[in-house]
Amino acid sequence: KKIEAIAKTDPDRIVRSNAIDVLGTTKDTVYKQLYLQDIHDSSYSVAGAALQALSAIDPQTAMSFVPELQKDARGRLKSTLFALTIDTKTDADFDEIYTNYAALPYGQEKGDQTFLMIRYLSNLQDTTHFNKLTDEIVKARDKFGATYPQYKDAVNRIFGNIIESKKSQLTTASNKAEIQAEVDYLQNKL
């Protein structure tokens, strides 16, 4: 109840967003009204935390707010929207997504976005795009992995999952040569 009160009334918006994050980890639907109210907060941190928490308990409702919230999104709200919509992105979105990711400095945001980029990698059909994004992910993996070996292990494990998924597509795919090229490219990066 104390955390709920902080999430509702604390004057510091960062404190409120952190309280919403804590409530969100419970995945308790009792807080849904709070999240629904706070996704329209003027603070991008509060709105982003509320949208993320809402997506954990009611993904369809959270996704229904995406078009409206994308009109004016910055900071935490923008990154939450990006995470929610990454699975809908295709090769048509590549230039913008790649440019934004490649431009990020090596820090927490790039570290987090690397895992979103790996999810996006699975959506790519264009082998040139696939290889270019793989190279950028590998740069981040190696940079962060030098300090945090478990980070490199996690990225490699997910790469392994992508390889297995693509191999399973080979039996029915019409573009077998492209898929095999992507499998080979990823295997060389492990």
Short mmCIF file of C-alpha atoms in Angstrom, two decimals:
data_model
loop_
_atom_site.label_atom_id
_atom_site.label_comp_id
_atom_site.label_asym_id
_atom_site.label_seq_id
_atom_site.Cartn_x
_atom_site.Cartn_y
_atom_site.Cartn_z
CA LYS A 1 0.00 0.00 0.00
CA LYS A 2 2.89 2.33 0.72
CA ILE A 3 4.38 1.85 -2.75
CA GLU A 4 0.95 2.34 -4.30
CA ALA A 5 0.60 5.65 -2.43
CA ILE A 6 4.01 6.75 -3.70
CA ALA A 7 3.04 5.78 -7.26
CA LYS A 8 -0.13 7.87 -6.97
CA THR A 9 0.96 10.97 -5.08
CA ASP A 10 4.72 11.47 -4.84
CA PRO A 11 5.64 14.89 -6.28
CA ASP A 12 8.90 13.55 -7.74
CA ARG A 13 8.07 11.96 -11.07
CA ILE A 14 11.14 9.73 -11.13
CA VAL A 15 10.13 8.37 -7.72
CA ARG A 16 6.60 7.80 -9.03
CA SER A 17 7.88 5.98 -12.11
CA ASN A 18 10.10 3.79 -9.94
CA ALA A 19 7.13 2.98 -7.69
CA ILE A 20 5.08 2.04 -10.76
CA ASP A 21 7.95 -0.21 -11.86
CA VAL A 22 7.81 -1.98 -8.51
CA LEU A 23 4.03 -2.39 -8.73
CA GLY A 24 4.43 -3.62 -12.30
CA THR A 25 6.65 -6.49 -11.18
CA THR A 26 3.71 -7.88 -9.19
CA LYS A 27 1.62 -8.26 -12.39
CA ASP A 28 -1.40 -7.65 -10.18
CA THR A 29 -4.43 -6.43 -12.14
CA VAL A 30 -5.59 -4.42 -9.13
CA TYR A 31 -3.25 -1.63 -10.34
CA LYS A 32 -4.63 -1.52 -13.88
CA GLN A 33 -6.64 1.68 -13.28
CA LEU A 34 -3.53 3.41 -11.96
CA TYR A 35 -1.58 2.39 -15.08
CA LEU A 36 -4.41 3.49 -17.37
CA GLN A 37 -4.50 6.88 -15.67
CA ASP A 38 -0.72 7.32 -15.67
CA ILE A 39 -0.04 6.47 -19.31
CA HIS A 40 -1.34 9.97 -20.03
CA ASP A 41 0.85 11.65 -17.39
CA SER A 42 2.83 14.65 -18.59
CA SER A 43 6.01 12.96 -17.37
CA TYR A 44 7.45 10.64 -20.01
CA SER A 45 9.02 8.58 -17.20
CA VAL A 46 5.71 8.02 -15.45
CA ALA A 47 3.84 7.37 -18.71
CA GLY A 48 6.51 4.92 -19.88
CA ALA A 49 6.52 3.03 -16.58
CA ALA A 50 2.71 2.84 -16.61
CA LEU A 51 2.61 1.59 -20.20
CA GLN A 52 5.24 -1.04 -19.48
CA ALA A 53 3.36 -2.22 -16.37
CA LEU A 54 0.07 -2.27 -18.27
CA SER A 55 1.63 -4.33 -21.06
CA ALA A 56 2.59 -6.99 -18.53
CA ILE A 57 -1.02 -7.52 -17.41
CA ASP A 58 -3.02 -6.52 -20.49
CA PRO A 59 -0.90 -6.43 -23.66
CA GLN A 60 -3.85 -5.79 -25.99
CA THR A 61 -4.98 -2.72 -24.09
CA ALA A 62 -1.40 -1.44 -23.90
CA MET A 63 -0.98 -1.88 -27.67
CA SER A 64 -4.24 -0.02 -28.28
CA PHE A 65 -2.63 3.14 -26.85
CA VAL A 66 0.49 2.93 -29.05
CA PRO A 67 -0.75 5.07 -31.99
CA GLU A 68 -1.91 7.86 -29.68
CA LEU A 69 1.20 7.82 -27.48
CA GLN A 70 3.64 7.73 -30.41
CA LYS A 71 2.53 11.22 -31.44
CA ASP A 72 4.46 12.75 -28.54
CA ALA A 73 6.94 10.35 -26.99
CA ARG A 74 10.35 10.97 -25.52
CA GLY A 75 12.65 9.32 -23.03
CA ARG A 76 11.22 6.36 -21.15
CA LEU A 77 7.89 6.49 -22.97
CA LYS A 78 9.63 6.38 -26.36
CA SER A 79 11.79 3.42 -25.39
CA THR A 80 8.79 1.56 -23.94
CA LEU A 81 6.82 2.12 -27.14
CA PHE A 82 9.77 0.89 -29.18
CA ALA A 83 10.03 -2.27 -27.07
CA LEU A 84 6.30 -2.92 -27.45
CA THR A 85 6.35 -2.52 -31.22
CA ILE A 86 9.70 -4.08 -32.19
CA ASP A 87 8.08 -7.36 -33.23
CA THR A 88 5.98 -5.50 -35.82
CA LYS A 89 8.98 -3.89 -37.51
CA THR A 90 10.23 -5.15 -40.89
CA ASP A 91 12.91 -4.44 -43.48
CA ALA A 92 10.93 -1.32 -44.41
CA ASP A 93 11.88 0.15 -41.01
CA PHE A 94 15.52 -0.91 -41.18
CA ASP A 95 17.27 2.36 -42.04
CA GLU A 96 15.72 4.30 -39.18
CA ILE A 97 16.08 1.51 -36.61
CA TYR A 98 19.66 0.70 -37.59
CA THR A 99 20.75 4.35 -37.65
CA ASN A 100 19.26 5.03 -34.22
CA TYR A 101 20.79 1.90 -32.70
CA ALA A 102 24.23 2.42 -34.24
CA ALA A 103 24.29 6.03 -32.99
CA LEU A 104 23.65 5.11 -29.37
CA PRO A 105 26.68 5.52 -27.11
CA TYR A 106 27.83 2.42 -25.24
CA GLY A 107 25.83 2.55 -22.04
CA GLN A 108 22.71 1.18 -20.39
CA GLU A 109 20.36 2.12 -23.23
CA LYS A 110 22.53 0.48 -25.90
CA GLY A 111 22.94 -2.58 -23.71
CA ASP A 112 19.18 -2.91 -23.32
CA GLN A 113 18.43 -2.12 -26.95
CA THR A 114 20.85 -4.79 -28.13
CA PHE A 115 18.37 -7.44 -27.01
CA LEU A 116 15.56 -5.64 -28.83
CA MET A 117 17.74 -5.53 -31.94
CA ILE A 118 18.24 -9.28 -31.71
CA ARG A 119 14.45 -9.70 -31.65
CA TYR A 120 14.21 -7.40 -34.66
CA LEU A 121 16.93 -9.41 -36.43
CA SER A 122 14.50 -12.33 -36.59
CA ASN A 123 12.06 -10.19 -38.61
CA LEU A 124 14.53 -9.25 -41.32
CA GLN A 125 14.24 -10.90 -44.74
CA ASP A 126 16.91 -8.88 -46.55
CA THR A 127 20.26 -10.63 -46.03
CA THR A 128 22.19 -7.37 -46.36
CA HIS A 129 20.12 -5.84 -43.55
CA PHE A 130 20.49 -9.01 -41.49
CA ASN A 131 24.27 -9.00 -41.83
CA LYS A 132 24.64 -5.26 -41.19
CA LEU A 133 22.57 -5.39 -37.99
CA THR A 134 24.34 -8.57 -36.89
CA ASP A 135 27.67 -6.76 -37.20
CA GLU A 136 26.43 -3.86 -35.07
CA ILE A 137 25.05 -6.25 -32.44
CA VAL A 138 28.37 -8.12 -32.39
CA LYS A 139 30.22 -4.84 -31.78
CA ALA A 140 27.99 -4.16 -28.77
CA ARG A 141 28.26 -7.77 -27.58
CA ASP A 142 32.05 -7.64 -27.69
CA LYS A 143 32.27 -4.19 -26.07
CA PHE A 144 29.96 -5.10 -23.17
CA GLY A 145 31.23 -8.68 -23.04
CA ALA A 146 34.77 -7.50 -22.34
CA THR A 147 33.56 -6.27 -18.94
CA TYR A 148 30.56 -8.54 -18.45
CA PRO A 149 31.24 -12.02 -19.90
CA GLN A 150 27.68 -13.10 -19.02
CA TYR A 151 26.38 -10.44 -21.42
CA LYS A 152 28.34 -11.98 -24.29
CA ASP A 153 27.10 -15.44 -23.27
CA ALA A 154 23.48 -14.24 -23.27
CA VAL A 155 23.80 -12.70 -26.74
CA ASN A 156 25.49 -15.83 -28.10
CA ARG A 157 22.78 -18.03 -26.58
CA ILE A 158 20.09 -15.99 -28.34
CA PHE A 159 22.09 -16.08 -31.57
CA GLY A 160 22.11 -19.86 -31.20
CA ASN A 161 18.31 -19.84 -30.85
CA ILE A 162 17.98 -17.76 -34.02
CA ILE A 163 20.27 -20.17 -35.87
CA GLU A 164 18.12 -23.14 -34.81
CA SER A 165 14.92 -21.31 -35.75
CA LYS A 166 16.29 -20.43 -39.18
CA LYS A 167 17.53 -23.99 -39.74
CA SER A 168 14.02 -25.26 -39.04
CA GLN A 169 12.70 -22.89 -41.72
CA LEU A 170 15.01 -24.35 -44.35
CA THR A 171 12.77 -27.34 -45.08
CA THR A 172 9.78 -25.26 -46.17
CA ALA A 173 11.21 -21.88 -47.15
CA SER A 174 11.25 -20.65 -50.73
CA ASN A 175 14.34 -18.53 -50.01
CA LYS A 176 16.57 -21.34 -48.72
CA ALA A 177 19.80 -19.80 -50.03
CA GLU A 178 19.22 -16.53 -48.17
CA ILE A 179 18.29 -18.29 -44.94
CA GLN A 180 21.33 -20.56 -45.17
CA ALA A 181 23.54 -17.50 -45.78
CA GLU A 182 22.12 -15.90 -42.61
CA VAL A 183 22.69 -19.11 -40.61
CA ASP A 184 26.28 -19.28 -41.83
CA TYR A 185 26.86 -15.59 -41.11
CA LEU A 186 25.56 -15.89 -37.55
CA GLN A 187 27.52 -19.08 -36.89
CA ASN A 188 30.71 -17.27 -37.90
CA LYS A 189 29.95 -14.58 -35.32
CA LEU A 190 29.71 -16.97 -32.37
#
